[in-house]
GROMACS .gro file of C-alpha atoms in nm:
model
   82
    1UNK     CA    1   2.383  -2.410  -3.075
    2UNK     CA    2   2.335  -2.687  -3.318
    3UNK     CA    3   2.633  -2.630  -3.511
    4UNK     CA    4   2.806  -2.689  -3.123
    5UNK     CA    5   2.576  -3.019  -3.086
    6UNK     CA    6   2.679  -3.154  -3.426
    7UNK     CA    7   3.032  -3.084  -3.377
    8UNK     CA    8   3.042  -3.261  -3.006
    9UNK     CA    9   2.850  -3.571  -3.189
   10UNK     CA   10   3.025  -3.557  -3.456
   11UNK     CA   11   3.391  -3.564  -3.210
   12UNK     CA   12   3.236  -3.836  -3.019
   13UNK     CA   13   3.184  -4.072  -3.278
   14UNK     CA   14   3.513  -4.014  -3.386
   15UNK     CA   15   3.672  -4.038  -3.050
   16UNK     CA   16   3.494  -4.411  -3.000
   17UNK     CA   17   3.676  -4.552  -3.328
   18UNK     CA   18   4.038  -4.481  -3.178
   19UNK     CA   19   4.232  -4.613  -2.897
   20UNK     CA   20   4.279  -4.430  -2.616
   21UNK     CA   21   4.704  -4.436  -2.638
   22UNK     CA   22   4.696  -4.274  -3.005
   23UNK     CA   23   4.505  -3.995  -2.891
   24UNK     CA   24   4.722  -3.917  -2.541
   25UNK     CA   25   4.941  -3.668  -2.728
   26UNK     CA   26   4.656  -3.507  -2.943
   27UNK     CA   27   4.464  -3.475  -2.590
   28UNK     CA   28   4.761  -3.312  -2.430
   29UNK     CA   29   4.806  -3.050  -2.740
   30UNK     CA   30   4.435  -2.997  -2.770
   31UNK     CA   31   4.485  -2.826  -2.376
   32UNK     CA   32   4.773  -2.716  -2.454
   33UNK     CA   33   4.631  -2.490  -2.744
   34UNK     CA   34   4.345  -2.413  -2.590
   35UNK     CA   35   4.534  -2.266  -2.255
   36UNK     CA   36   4.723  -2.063  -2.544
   37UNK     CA   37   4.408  -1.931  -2.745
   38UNK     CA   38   4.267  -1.846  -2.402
   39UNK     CA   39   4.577  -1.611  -2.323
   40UNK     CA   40   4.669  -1.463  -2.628
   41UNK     CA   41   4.294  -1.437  -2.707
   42UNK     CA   42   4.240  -1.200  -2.353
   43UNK     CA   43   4.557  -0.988  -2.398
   44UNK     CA   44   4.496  -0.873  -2.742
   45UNK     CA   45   4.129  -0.786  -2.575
   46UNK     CA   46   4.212  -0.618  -2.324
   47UNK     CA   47   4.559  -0.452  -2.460
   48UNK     CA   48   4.411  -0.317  -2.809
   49UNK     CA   49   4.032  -0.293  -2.747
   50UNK     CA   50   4.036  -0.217  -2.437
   51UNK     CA   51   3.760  -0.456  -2.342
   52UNK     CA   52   3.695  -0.487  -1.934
   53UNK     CA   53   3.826  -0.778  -1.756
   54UNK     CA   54   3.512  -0.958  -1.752
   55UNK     CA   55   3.440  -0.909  -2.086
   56UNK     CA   56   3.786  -1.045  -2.236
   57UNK     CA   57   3.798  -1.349  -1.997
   58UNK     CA   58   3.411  -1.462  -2.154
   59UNK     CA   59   3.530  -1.398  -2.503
   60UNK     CA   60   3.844  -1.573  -2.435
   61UNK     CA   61   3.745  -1.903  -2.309
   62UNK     CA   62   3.469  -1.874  -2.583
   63UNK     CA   63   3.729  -1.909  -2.854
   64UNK     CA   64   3.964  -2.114  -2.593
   65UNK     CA   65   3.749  -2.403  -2.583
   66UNK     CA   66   3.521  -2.374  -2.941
   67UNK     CA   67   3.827  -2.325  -3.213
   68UNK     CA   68   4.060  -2.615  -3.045
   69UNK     CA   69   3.768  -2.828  -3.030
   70UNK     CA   70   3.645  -2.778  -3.377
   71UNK     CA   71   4.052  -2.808  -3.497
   72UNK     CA   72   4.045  -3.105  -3.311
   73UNK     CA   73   3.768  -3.279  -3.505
   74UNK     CA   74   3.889  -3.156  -3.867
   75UNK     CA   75   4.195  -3.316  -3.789
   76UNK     CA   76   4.068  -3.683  -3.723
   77UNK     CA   77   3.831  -3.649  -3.970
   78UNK     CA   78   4.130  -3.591  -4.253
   79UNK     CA   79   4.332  -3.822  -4.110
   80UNK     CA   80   4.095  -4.077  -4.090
   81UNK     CA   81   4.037  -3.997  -4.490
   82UNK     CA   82   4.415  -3.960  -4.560
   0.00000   0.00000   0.00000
């Protein structure tokens, strides 16, 4: 759980430096990928590995909302540095 605290700190700083209108688009694709990991995330579960319903959905909106996040965050931080 600190690695999760870090990361949110570490977005929000970031997020305070920029202006709300540059980060529109990269707010709209962050969803956007996130909706995506969510559903290809629970149909490989539950169509290869036969996980339960339950099961995939938790695992799924685990990496749903965790990987886009942490992309998310890389991202400004490079292109803050160039």
């Amino acid at each position: 759980s600190l690695i999760l605290i870090t990361i949110g700190l570490k977005g929000g700083v970031e997020l305070c430096t920029w202006a709300c209108t540059h980060l529109f688009l990269q707010i709209i694709a962050v969803i956007g990928l996130s909706i995506c990991i969510y559903y290809v995330s629970k149909t490989i579960l539950q169509g290869l590995f036969n996980y339960s319903q339950e099961d995939a959905l938790v695992i799924a909106a685990h990496y749903g909302s965790v990987s886009v996040t942490t992309f998310a965050v890389g991202m400004a931080i490079l292109q803050s540095k160039q």
